[in-house]
Short mmCIF file of C-alpha atoms (C1' of nucleotides) in Angstrom, two decimals:
data_model
loop_
_atom_site.label_atom_id
_atom_site.label_comp_id
_atom_site.label_asym_id
_atom_site.label_seq_id
_atom_site.Cartn_x
_atom_site.Cartn_y
_atom_site.Cartn_z
CA MET L 1 11.39 28.71 32.98
CA GLU L 2 12.96 25.86 30.90
CA CYS L 3 11.03 23.58 29.00
CA PRO L 4 12.07 20.51 27.18
CA TRP L 5 11.47 19.11 23.42
CA VAL L 6 10.54 16.23 23.99
CA SER L 7 8.90 13.37 21.58
CA ILE L 8 5.43 11.85 22.56
CA GLU L 9 7.40 8.36 22.33
CA LYS L 10 9.30 9.38 25.45
CA LEU L 11 6.03 11.11 27.06
CA PRO L 12 6.37 8.34 30.11
CA ASP L 13 9.73 8.89 31.47
CA TRP L 14 8.06 12.77 31.65
CA GLU L 15 5.49 12.25 33.91
CA GLY L 16 4.63 15.24 36.21
CA LYS L 17 7.01 17.61 34.27
CA GLU L 18 6.22 20.49 32.30
CA VAL L 19 7.57 19.94 28.87
CA GLU L 20 7.54 20.61 24.87
CA LEU L 21 5.82 18.92 22.57
CA ARG L 22 6.40 19.96 19.01
CA GLY L 23 3.26 18.22 16.40
CA TRP L 24 0.22 18.49 14.87
CA LEU L 25 -3.59 18.26 15.25
CA ALA L 26 -4.52 14.34 14.38
CA ASN L 27 -8.41 14.71 16.33
CA ARG L 28 -9.96 17.10 18.92
CA ARG L 29 -13.33 16.90 20.88
CA SER L 30 -14.74 19.25 23.49
CA SER L 31 -16.93 18.81 25.91
CA GLY L 32 -17.79 22.22 26.98
CA LYS L 33 -15.44 23.28 29.53
CA VAL L 34 -12.54 20.74 28.08
CA VAL L 35 -10.71 20.57 24.49
CA PHE L 36 -9.01 17.11 24.00
CA PHE L 37 -6.53 17.43 21.46
CA VAL L 38 -5.11 14.24 19.94
CA PHE L 39 -1.87 15.27 18.86
CA ARG L 40 0.86 13.44 16.97
CA ASP L 41 4.73 13.98 16.01
CA GLY L 42 5.99 11.22 14.26
CA THR L 43 6.75 9.43 17.23
CA GLY L 44 3.49 8.37 18.26
CA PHE L 45 0.41 10.17 19.16
CA ALA L 46 -1.10 12.28 22.69
CA GLN L 47 -3.77 13.03 24.18
CA ILE L 48 -3.41 16.78 25.19
CA THR L 49 -6.64 18.63 27.44
CA LEU L 50 -7.14 21.91 27.55
CA SER L 51 -9.45 23.26 30.14
CA VAL L 52 -11.01 26.71 31.09
CA GLY L 53 -9.16 28.05 33.89
CA ALA L 54 -5.69 29.54 35.52
CA PHE L 55 -4.28 28.98 31.92
CA PHE L 56 -7.28 29.20 29.04
CA ASP L 57 -10.53 31.21 29.05
CA LYS L 58 -13.54 30.50 27.34
CA GLU L 59 -13.16 32.64 24.62
CA THR L 60 -9.56 31.19 23.76
CA LEU L 61 -10.59 27.64 24.62
CA LYS L 62 -13.57 27.98 21.88
CA ASP L 63 -10.65 29.21 19.21
CA LEU L 64 -8.77 26.23 19.90
CA GLU L 65 -11.25 24.12 19.24
CA ARG L 66 -11.62 24.95 15.93
CA LEU L 67 -9.00 24.96 14.39
CA PRO L 68 -8.58 22.70 11.82
CA LEU L 69 -7.02 19.22 11.58
CA GLU L 70 -2.86 19.02 10.98
CA SER L 71 -2.45 22.78 11.92
CA ALA L 72 0.71 22.07 12.78
CA LEU L 73 1.43 23.43 16.66
CA VAL L 74 3.92 23.53 19.90
CA VAL L 75 2.25 22.88 22.76
CA ARG L 76 3.41 22.87 27.04
CA GLY L 77 2.04 21.05 29.28
CA ARG L 78 2.66 18.38 32.27
CA VAL L 79 3.08 15.26 31.26
CA ARG L 80 0.08 13.01 33.34
CA LYS L 81 -0.81 9.27 34.43
CA GLU L 82 -4.43 9.25 33.35
CA GLU L 83 -6.78 6.35 32.66
CA ARG L 84 -8.54 7.43 30.84
CA ALA L 85 -6.76 8.76 27.89
CA PRO L 86 -5.38 6.50 24.91
CA GLY L 87 -1.98 5.59 26.00
CA GLY L 88 -2.60 6.03 29.31
CA TYR L 89 -0.40 9.75 29.72
CA GLU L 90 -2.09 12.75 28.58
CA LEU L 91 -0.42 16.42 28.37
CA GLU L 92 -2.28 18.93 31.27
CA GLY L 93 -1.98 21.53 28.12
CA THR L 94 -1.17 25.35 29.96
CA GLN L 95 0.19 27.12 25.86
CA VAL L 96 -0.78 26.94 22.62
CA LYS L 97 1.22 28.30 20.34
CA VAL L 98 0.03 28.20 16.25
CA VAL L 99 2.44 27.61 14.02
CA SER L 100 0.10 27.05 10.82
CA VAL L 101 -3.53 26.94 11.09
CA ALA L 102 -4.33 23.80 8.35
CA ASP L 103 -6.40 23.63 5.24
CA GLU L 104 -9.78 21.64 5.58
CA TYR L 105 -8.03 17.78 5.49
CA PRO L 106 -8.87 15.99 2.80
CA ILE L 107 -8.92 12.93 4.81
CA GLN L 108 -11.44 12.07 7.56
CA LYS L 109 -11.94 9.89 10.63
CA LYS L 110 -14.77 7.71 8.25
CA ASP L 111 -13.52 5.50 5.53
CA HIS L 112 -12.03 5.85 1.93
CA SER L 113 -12.08 4.33 -0.70
CA VAL L 114 -8.81 3.04 -1.92
CA GLU L 115 -8.03 5.50 -4.95
CA PHE L 116 -9.12 8.50 -3.09
CA LEU L 117 -6.39 7.55 -0.19
CA MET L 118 -3.24 6.27 -2.70
CA GLU L 119 -4.03 10.32 -4.58
CA ASN L 120 -3.63 11.55 -1.38
CA ARG L 121 -0.80 9.36 -0.47
CA HIS L 122 1.92 12.23 0.19
CA LEU L 123 -0.93 12.71 3.74
CA TRP L 124 -2.31 9.47 4.11
CA LEU L 125 1.89 8.99 5.53
CA ARG L 126 0.59 10.67 8.60
CA SER L 127 -2.24 8.09 9.45
CA ARG L 128 -1.07 5.45 12.39
CA ARG L 129 -1.53 2.61 10.34
CA GLN L 130 0.92 3.62 7.23
CA ASN L 131 3.03 4.98 9.95
CA ALA L 132 3.46 1.66 11.68
CA ILE L 133 3.88 -0.19 8.31
CA LEU L 134 6.73 1.91 7.44
CA ARG L 135 8.48 2.27 10.39
CA ILE L 136 8.30 -2.08 10.57
CA ARG L 137 9.59 -1.47 6.95
CA ASN L 138 12.41 0.69 8.28
CA GLN L 139 13.12 -1.73 10.92
CA VAL L 140 13.56 -4.60 8.12
CA VAL L 141 15.77 -2.61 6.38
CA MET L 142 17.68 -1.82 9.55
CA SER L 143 18.01 -5.87 10.37
CA ILE L 144 19.26 -6.46 7.38
CA HIS L 145 21.90 -4.69 6.90
CA GLU L 146 23.00 -5.28 10.57
CA PHE L 147 22.71 -8.97 9.28
CA LEU L 148 24.69 -9.49 6.76
CA GLN L 149 27.80 -6.58 8.19
CA GLY L 150 27.55 -9.10 10.84
CA GLN L 151 28.32 -12.25 8.43
CA GLY L 152 31.42 -10.18 6.57
CA PHE L 153 29.11 -9.04 3.59
CA THR L 154 30.15 -5.44 1.94
CA LEU L 155 27.42 -3.36 0.43
CA ILE L 156 28.65 -2.42 -3.35
CA ASP L 157 25.68 -0.15 -5.13
CA SER L 158 24.46 -1.45 -8.40
CA PRO L 159 23.72 0.56 -11.30
CA ILE L 160 20.34 2.02 -11.92
CA LEU L 161 20.98 2.66 -15.14
CA THR L 162 22.04 -0.26 -17.87
CA PRO L 163 22.61 -1.35 -21.01
CA ALA L 164 20.88 -4.42 -21.32
CA ALA L 165 18.11 -6.53 -19.79
CA CYS L 166 18.99 -9.61 -17.25
CA GLU L 167 15.70 -11.17 -17.67
CA GLY L 168 13.52 -10.92 -20.53
CA THR L 169 13.41 -7.52 -22.99
CA THR L 170 9.99 -7.50 -22.15
CA THR L 171 9.67 -6.21 -19.21
CA LEU L 172 11.88 -3.35 -19.70
CA PHE L 173 11.88 0.43 -18.77
CA GLY L 174 13.68 2.34 -21.66
CA LEU L 175 15.75 5.78 -22.29
CA ASP L 176 17.61 7.79 -24.73
CA TYR L 177 20.90 7.73 -23.24
CA PHE L 178 22.81 10.48 -24.85
CA ASP L 179 24.54 9.34 -28.05
CA LEU L 180 24.77 5.56 -26.82
CA GLY L 181 21.41 4.83 -27.80
CA LYS L 182 19.14 3.31 -25.27
CA ALA L 183 19.91 2.81 -21.45
CA TYR L 184 17.48 1.05 -19.25
CA LEU L 185 16.03 0.90 -15.80
CA SER L 186 17.89 -1.91 -13.75
CA GLN L 187 15.41 -5.40 -13.48
CA SER L 188 18.26 -6.19 -10.43
CA GLY L 189 21.30 -5.93 -9.54
CA GLN L 190 22.82 -9.35 -9.79
CA LEU L 191 25.33 -9.23 -12.52
CA TYR L 192 27.04 -6.97 -10.75
CA MET L 193 26.56 -8.70 -7.83
CA GLU L 194 28.66 -11.44 -9.62
CA ALA L 195 31.34 -8.74 -10.82
CA ALA L 196 31.77 -8.17 -7.09
CA CYS L 197 31.61 -10.77 -5.18
CA MET L 198 34.59 -12.11 -7.15
CA ALA L 199 35.84 -8.61 -5.68
CA PHE L 200 35.30 -8.72 -2.18
CA GLY L 201 33.90 -12.62 -1.59
CA LYS L 202 30.32 -11.96 -0.03
CA VAL L 203 28.34 -8.67 -1.26
CA TYR L 204 24.87 -7.32 -1.29
CA CYS L 205 22.82 -4.69 -2.86
CA LEU L 206 19.67 -2.72 -1.55
CA ALA L 207 18.49 -1.34 -4.89
CA PRO L 208 14.88 -0.33 -6.78
CA ALA L 209 15.04 -2.66 -9.53
CA PHE L 210 12.27 -1.52 -12.25
CA ARG L 211 9.95 -4.31 -14.37
CA ALA L 212 7.69 -3.05 -16.98
CA GLU L 213 5.72 -6.27 -16.12
CA LYS L 214 1.90 -5.07 -16.63
CA SER L 215 1.08 -7.22 -13.43
CA LYS L 216 -2.18 -5.31 -11.69
CA THR L 217 -1.83 -7.95 -8.72
CA ARG L 218 -1.97 -7.42 -5.01
CA ARG L 219 2.26 -8.65 -5.24
CA HIS L 220 3.17 -5.92 -7.97
CA LEU L 221 4.12 -2.77 -8.02
CA THR L 222 6.68 -2.25 -11.16
CA GLU L 223 9.03 -0.40 -8.97
CA PHE L 224 10.47 -2.56 -5.82
CA TRP L 225 13.00 -2.29 -3.57
CA MET L 226 15.54 -5.40 -3.73
CA LEU L 227 17.77 -7.09 -1.53
CA GLU L 228 20.55 -9.23 -3.67
CA PRO L 229 23.41 -11.09 -2.15
CA GLU L 230 26.04 -13.01 -3.76
CA MET L 231 28.60 -14.81 -2.33
CA ALA L 232 31.81 -16.20 -3.96
CA PHE L 233 32.69 -20.07 -3.03
CA TYR L 234 29.05 -20.43 -1.44
CA ASP L 235 27.31 -23.73 -3.51
CA TRP L 236 22.97 -23.95 -3.24
CA GLN L 237 22.69 -24.96 -0.29
CA ASP L 238 25.00 -22.54 1.86
CA ASN L 239 22.74 -20.30 -0.42
CA MET L 240 19.46 -21.59 1.38
CA ARG L 241 21.19 -21.96 5.42
CA LEU L 242 22.25 -18.45 4.56
CA GLN L 243 18.48 -17.34 3.59
CA GLU L 244 16.88 -18.98 6.14
CA GLU L 245 19.05 -16.97 8.65
CA LEU L 246 18.42 -14.21 7.55
CA VAL L 247 14.86 -14.43 7.48
CA SER L 248 14.32 -15.53 10.84
CA PHE L 249 16.55 -12.74 11.81
CA ILE L 250 14.47 -10.04 10.05
CA ILE L 251 11.86 -11.55 12.03
CA GLN L 252 12.45 -12.18 15.50
CA GLU L 253 13.81 -8.15 15.25
CA VAL L 254 10.83 -6.88 14.24
CA LEU L 255 8.46 -8.50 17.06
CA ARG L 256 11.94 -7.70 19.60
CA THR L 257 11.59 -3.76 18.67
CA LYS L 258 8.32 -3.20 16.38
CA ALA L 259 5.88 -4.44 19.52
CA ARG L 260 3.67 -1.12 18.82
CA GLU L 261 3.46 -1.32 15.44
CA LEU L 262 2.46 -4.60 15.46
CA GLU L 263 -0.37 -4.29 17.86
CA ILE L 264 -1.29 -1.08 15.49
CA LEU L 265 -1.62 -2.92 12.17
CA GLU L 266 -3.13 -5.71 14.69
CA ARG L 267 -0.81 -8.51 13.56
CA ASP L 268 -1.59 -11.86 15.14
CA ILE L 269 2.27 -12.26 16.06
CA THR L 270 1.63 -15.79 16.46
CA PRO L 271 2.48 -17.71 13.48
CA LEU L 272 5.62 -15.03 13.32
CA LYS L 273 7.36 -16.65 16.45
CA LYS L 274 7.74 -19.94 14.88
CA ILE L 275 9.44 -18.55 12.19
CA GLU L 276 13.46 -19.92 12.09
CA PRO L 277 15.65 -22.23 11.09
CA PRO L 278 15.08 -25.10 9.62
CA PHE L 279 12.84 -24.34 7.39
CA PRO L 280 11.17 -27.07 5.36
CA ARG L 281 13.07 -27.98 1.78
CA ILE L 282 10.73 -29.98 -1.07
CA THR L 283 12.23 -30.18 -4.46
CA TYR L 284 10.12 -29.56 -7.91
CA ASP L 285 9.40 -32.83 -8.04
CA GLU L 286 7.54 -33.14 -5.32
CA ALA L 287 5.59 -29.93 -5.21
CA ILE L 288 3.72 -30.63 -8.41
CA ARG L 289 3.22 -34.39 -6.23
CA LEU L 290 1.94 -32.16 -3.25
CA LEU L 291 -0.33 -30.40 -5.99
CA GLN L 292 -1.53 -33.09 -8.14
CA GLN L 293 -2.41 -35.06 -5.37
CA LYS L 294 -4.48 -31.47 -3.86
CA GLY L 295 -6.58 -32.43 -6.96
CA LEU L 296 -5.01 -29.40 -8.92
CA SER L 297 -4.19 -29.95 -12.61
CA VAL L 298 -0.39 -28.59 -12.88
CA GLN L 299 1.91 -30.89 -15.14
CA TRP L 300 5.36 -30.95 -14.90
CA GLY L 301 7.05 -28.21 -16.27
CA ASP L 302 4.77 -26.01 -15.31
CA ASP L 303 5.98 -22.46 -13.43
CA PHE L 304 3.97 -21.76 -10.21
CA GLY L 305 1.09 -18.74 -9.97
CA GLY L 306 -0.44 -17.41 -6.78
CA ASP L 307 -2.30 -20.16 -6.18
CA GLU L 308 0.10 -22.75 -6.45
CA GLU L 309 2.31 -21.45 -4.16
CA SER L 310 -0.04 -20.49 -1.28
CA ILE L 311 -1.80 -24.47 -1.30
CA ILE L 312 2.03 -25.08 -0.57
CA SER L 313 2.76 -22.38 2.09
CA GLN L 314 -0.09 -23.44 3.71
CA GLU L 315 1.27 -27.38 4.30
CA PHE L 316 4.03 -25.59 6.73
CA ASP L 317 4.07 -23.16 9.45
CA ARG L 318 7.01 -21.48 8.50
CA PRO L 319 8.49 -20.34 4.96
CA VAL L 320 8.88 -23.23 2.76
CA PHE L 321 11.73 -23.87 0.36
CA ILE L 322 11.35 -25.51 -3.53
CA HIS L 323 14.12 -26.11 -5.51
CA HIS L 324 15.76 -28.08 -8.35
CA TYR L 325 12.81 -26.83 -10.20
CA PRO L 326 13.09 -27.31 -14.64
CA ALA L 327 15.80 -25.37 -16.25
CA ARG L 328 13.66 -23.61 -19.01
CA VAL L 329 11.51 -22.07 -16.29
CA LYS L 330 14.28 -20.35 -14.99
CA ALA L 331 15.80 -18.01 -16.00
CA PHE L 332 20.07 -18.08 -18.34
CA TYR L 333 22.08 -18.47 -15.81
CA MET L 334 21.24 -20.90 -13.43
CA GLN L 335 23.33 -23.79 -12.73
CA PRO L 336 22.43 -26.91 -14.31
CA ASP L 337 22.39 -30.68 -11.71
CA PRO L 338 25.19 -32.33 -12.21
CA GLU L 339 22.88 -34.91 -11.98
CA ASN L 340 19.80 -33.82 -14.17
CA PRO L 341 21.13 -31.13 -16.33
CA GLN L 342 17.06 -31.12 -16.91
CA LEU L 343 17.12 -29.48 -13.39
CA VAL L 344 18.45 -26.20 -11.83
CA LEU L 345 20.45 -25.40 -8.29
CA ASN L 346 17.89 -22.81 -7.44
CA ASP L 347 15.35 -22.18 -4.94
CA ASP L 348 12.50 -20.44 -4.43
CA LEU L 349 10.77 -19.26 -0.21
CA ILE L 350 7.32 -18.93 -0.73
CA ALA L 351 6.09 -17.06 2.57
CA PRO L 352 4.04 -18.65 4.70
CA GLU L 353 -0.24 -17.27 5.08
CA GLY L 354 -0.50 -16.70 1.26
CA TYR L 355 1.91 -13.89 0.71
CA GLY L 356 3.65 -15.14 -1.45
CA GLU L 357 7.25 -15.83 -3.40
CA ILE L 358 9.58 -13.48 -0.99
CA ILE L 359 13.42 -15.29 -2.65
CA GLY L 360 13.92 -16.14 -5.40
CA GLY L 361 18.00 -17.77 -5.30
CA SER L 362 20.40 -19.99 -7.63
CA GLU L 363 23.67 -22.04 -7.71
CA ARG L 364 25.48 -19.26 -10.82
CA ILE L 365 26.50 -21.08 -14.21
CA HIS L 366 30.46 -20.41 -13.61
CA ASP L 367 31.64 -22.67 -16.60
CA MET L 368 32.28 -20.03 -19.37
CA HIS L 369 31.45 -22.39 -22.21
CA LEU L 370 28.19 -23.54 -20.72
CA LEU L 371 27.47 -20.08 -20.08
CA GLU L 372 27.62 -18.68 -23.59
CA GLU L 373 26.24 -21.38 -24.75
CA ARG L 374 22.48 -20.67 -22.56
CA ILE L 375 23.17 -16.85 -23.59
CA ALA L 376 23.33 -17.81 -27.81
CA GLU L 377 19.66 -20.08 -26.90
CA HIS L 378 18.37 -17.01 -24.91
CA HIS L 379 18.87 -15.06 -27.89
CA LEU L 380 20.88 -12.15 -25.22
CA PRO L 381 23.26 -9.81 -26.89
CA ARG L 382 26.77 -11.79 -26.94
CA GLU L 383 28.58 -8.39 -27.04
CA ALA L 384 26.60 -7.02 -23.79
CA PHE L 385 27.55 -9.42 -21.97
CA ALA L 386 31.46 -10.17 -22.53
CA TRP L 387 31.71 -8.43 -19.17
CA TYR L 388 30.15 -11.05 -17.61
CA LEU L 389 31.85 -13.66 -19.25
CA ASP L 390 34.52 -12.26 -18.20
CA LEU L 391 34.10 -13.22 -15.19
CA ARG L 392 34.24 -16.64 -15.68
CA ARG L 393 37.55 -16.76 -17.92
CA TYR L 394 39.80 -15.03 -14.66
CA GLY L 395 39.65 -17.25 -11.87
CA THR L 396 35.64 -18.61 -12.20
CA CYS L 397 34.21 -20.25 -8.84
CA PRO L 398 30.96 -21.29 -8.15
CA HIS L 399 28.59 -18.80 -6.72
CA SER L 400 25.30 -17.89 -4.94
CA GLY L 401 23.02 -15.68 -4.38
CA PHE L 402 19.18 -14.62 -4.49
CA GLY L 403 16.92 -11.50 -4.44
CA LEU L 404 15.08 -11.12 -2.15
CA GLY L 405 11.95 -8.73 -2.05
CA ILE L 406 11.46 -5.93 0.13
CA GLU L 407 7.85 -4.76 0.07
CA ARG L 408 6.74 -8.38 -0.13
CA THR L 409 8.61 -9.28 3.26
CA VAL L 410 7.09 -6.22 4.92
CA ALA L 411 3.47 -6.93 3.54
CA TRP L 412 3.72 -10.47 5.17
CA ILE L 413 5.18 -9.48 8.56
CA CYS L 414 2.64 -6.18 8.73
CA GLY L 415 -0.58 -8.67 7.82
CA ILE L 416 -1.84 -6.61 5.00
CA HIS L 417 -3.38 -7.35 1.89
CA HIS L 418 -1.61 -5.23 -1.08
CA ILE L 419 2.31 -4.55 -0.61
CA ARG L 420 1.73 -0.80 -2.49
CA GLU L 421 1.56 -0.06 1.39
CA ALA L 422 4.80 -1.75 2.41
CA ILE L 423 6.55 1.46 0.35
CA PRO L 424 6.40 5.03 0.50
CA PHE L 425 5.66 6.00 -2.66
CA PRO L 426 4.13 3.26 -4.58
CA ARG L 427 4.52 3.05 -8.70
CA GLN L 428 1.79 1.10 -10.50
CA ILE L 429 0.31 0.10 -13.42
CA TYR L 430 -1.81 2.89 -13.86
CA ARG L 431 -0.74 4.65 -10.89
CA LEU L 432 2.32 7.56 -11.20
CA TYR L 433 1.22 10.51 -9.03
CA PRO L 434 2.82 11.56 -6.30
"C1'" U C 1 -2.22 -7.18 -22.01
"C1'" C C 2 -7.36 -10.16 -20.44
"C1'" C C 3 -11.65 -10.93 -17.97
"C1'" U C 4 -14.77 -8.72 -14.48
"C1'" C C 5 -16.75 -4.40 -11.12
"C1'" G C 6 -17.75 0.46 -10.34
"C1'" G C 7 -18.08 6.97 -11.22
"C1'" U C 8 -23.88 11.06 -8.01
"C1'" A C 9 -22.24 16.71 -2.28
"C1'" G C 10 -15.35 17.63 0.57
"C1'" C C 11 -15.55 11.51 1.34
"C1'" U C 12 -17.65 7.20 2.14
"C1'" C C 13 -23.07 5.61 0.03
"C1'" A C 14 -28.61 5.40 -1.17
"C1'" A C 15 -31.66 6.33 -5.42
"C1'" C C 16 -32.58 2.13 -10.66
"C1'" G C 17 -37.58 5.20 -16.24
"C1'" G C 18 -41.56 9.97 -13.17
"C1'" U C 19 -38.90 16.22 -8.66
"C1'" G C 20 -31.32 13.34 -6.57
"C1'" G C 21 -30.85 11.72 -0.44
"C1'" A C 22 -27.94 9.72 4.18
"C1'" G C 23 -23.90 9.13 7.00
"C1'" C C 24 -19.28 11.57 7.59
"C1'" A C 25 -16.52 16.70 7.02
"C1'" U C 26 -17.27 21.85 6.92
"C1'" C C 27 -20.00 26.62 9.07
"C1'" C C 28 -23.29 28.07 13.54
"C1'" G C 29 -25.68 26.78 18.57
"C1'" G C 30 -25.25 23.40 23.36
"C1'" C C 31 -22.22 20.17 26.77
"C1'" U C 32 -17.21 20.46 33.27
"C1'" G C 33 -13.77 13.76 31.03
"C1'" U C 34 -14.18 13.25 25.90
"C1'" U C 35 -12.26 8.17 23.44
"C1'" A C 36 -13.77 7.38 15.28
"C1'" A C 37 -17.35 11.92 21.54
"C1'" C C 38 -22.58 13.70 21.75
"C1'" C C 39 -27.56 16.31 20.58
"C1'" G C 40 -30.03 20.77 18.03
"C1'" G C 41 -29.83 23.86 13.56
"C1'" A C 42 -27.39 25.30 8.42
"C1'" G C 43 -24.67 25.85 3.35
"C1'" G C 44 -23.48 22.21 -0.11
"C1'" G C 45 -25.07 19.23 -6.62
"C1'" U C 46 -24.01 20.81 -15.44
"C1'" U C 47 -24.45 12.46 -11.30
"C1'" G C 48 -16.66 10.85 -14.91
"C1'" C C 49 -17.22 12.85 -20.74
"C1'" A C 50 -20.00 12.66 -25.65
"C1'" G C 51 -23.22 11.06 -28.59
"C1'" G C 52 -28.56 7.88 -28.77
"C1'" U C 53 -33.16 5.98 -27.39
"C1'" U C 54 -37.20 7.98 -24.53
"C1'" C C 55 -43.05 12.95 -23.57
"C1'" G C 56 -38.65 12.58 -19.43
"C1'" A C 57 -31.99 9.79 -17.99
"C1'" A C 58 -28.08 9.70 -12.55
"C1'" U C 59 -31.17 5.47 -14.47
"C1'" C C 60 -31.10 2.46 -21.17
"C1'" C C 61 -28.06 2.08 -25.58
"C1'" U C 62 -23.25 3.49 -28.19
"C1'" G C 63 -17.91 4.90 -27.29
"C1'" C C 64 -13.76 7.68 -24.79
"C1'" C C 65 -11.32 8.60 -19.94
"C1'" C C 66 -10.54 7.25 -14.75
"C1'" G C 67 -9.72 3.73 -11.09
"C1'" G C 68 -10.57 -1.30 -7.86
"C1'" G C 69 -10.56 -6.30 -8.06
"C1'" G C 70 -8.50 -10.98 -9.82
"C1'" A C 71 -5.37 -13.75 -14.52
"C1'" G C 72 -0.74 -13.64 -16.92
"C1'" C C 73 4.46 -13.06 -15.15
"C1'" C C 74 8.03 -12.49 -11.85
"C1'" A C 75 10.42 -9.94 -5.96
#
RNA sequence: UCCUCGGUAGCUCAACGGUGGAGCAUCCGGCUGUUAACCGGAGGGUUGCAGGUUCGAAUCCUGCCCGGGGAGCCA
């Protein structure tokens, strides 16, 4: 008889039908004559009941009850609506085929330390919670592509191996590159996106970025994913409008398509529902005054740390832009404010609820001589930037772009404490395994 | 890199100078609807490593190794 292989996600559509599930034993319980399996197949979790009777004798059931957790199984049975089953539907099993018997599974139902879970990240991914987070990450990335493609952007892949730094050289991962000396893992695709936007108009890359910062905080990874759009003829205000529209679109799409995952994570979605344009905008000067009013000892010219960002974001119910920073705390390529050259035409976007900076963006310097000066002031090797200066030589124009941190964005949407859970295999200062 | 906390059974922890225990997991038994099921029994240890103090060290001291939390910096 025909018995379709179906996914747990779609189980309610098959009520009353005989189906086949293929997956893994996530948990089991027994009550004498009935064995309960909690079964997962990657799309969800479902309860399977196996009873003594027409399909199983007492001995067979006893053996099935002893199956180790995470054994791979193919189970056939009838789909039944059942209030007592988690999820409202269960499979009344008629046949169990054991594909493989697992060794004793290290991840248990009770508590584990962070160290143990990270050491077993390859297995931890199977948990409900990690599954939900990475499904939301998938949606965030898909929504980014959908939004930008809809706005006429072209995806241009940036190189991972690069000849020089675009941020500070102290945070570069270096490696030997044949006879050409040192190469470095990319910290950002931005400079290449600037070249690409002069060829395609509006472009973006979505790529890993590597920073050898010895950071040990819940907001840092040594390898993280960054979205970097770059737009020719956009000024700093066009730039911010694009950012708020993109972020709002991502949030609304996750709310629309990933309600079940947000529920698994017990995320309060009330604050997320409020995320829509326009976002509040304050200048760096206003931010400093706000912090001083709150009694912090910050001085004009200081950059903001996590605490300062949190205090500012608490004043608003959606992400907040801070723009016009002092030039000397920001990168060399940022366009000075024509009205006050001490400031740059940049913006940082601070996520609510203490999640910190998720975007850094700016209008870029498009004047060749000014850019040459900045490269010299920052003691950057001029030869390495020859091609970058060329962009100012051949049809230069105002242009802007930004970088959005994928893991920080996912962590914020999921309401999770540490960004290491927002990436499948996190790379941190003291962790390279698995 | 700095500050801070920790490393004891497979896992999470207790014992804090005097014979290393518990819960979960595992194994055996029981239970006809379980929801981290429950009930009974059993096995399981060179207390991260190396030195030192002491009659005696998981416990106190020194060094090292490995992690957790935080800072600076950033997305």
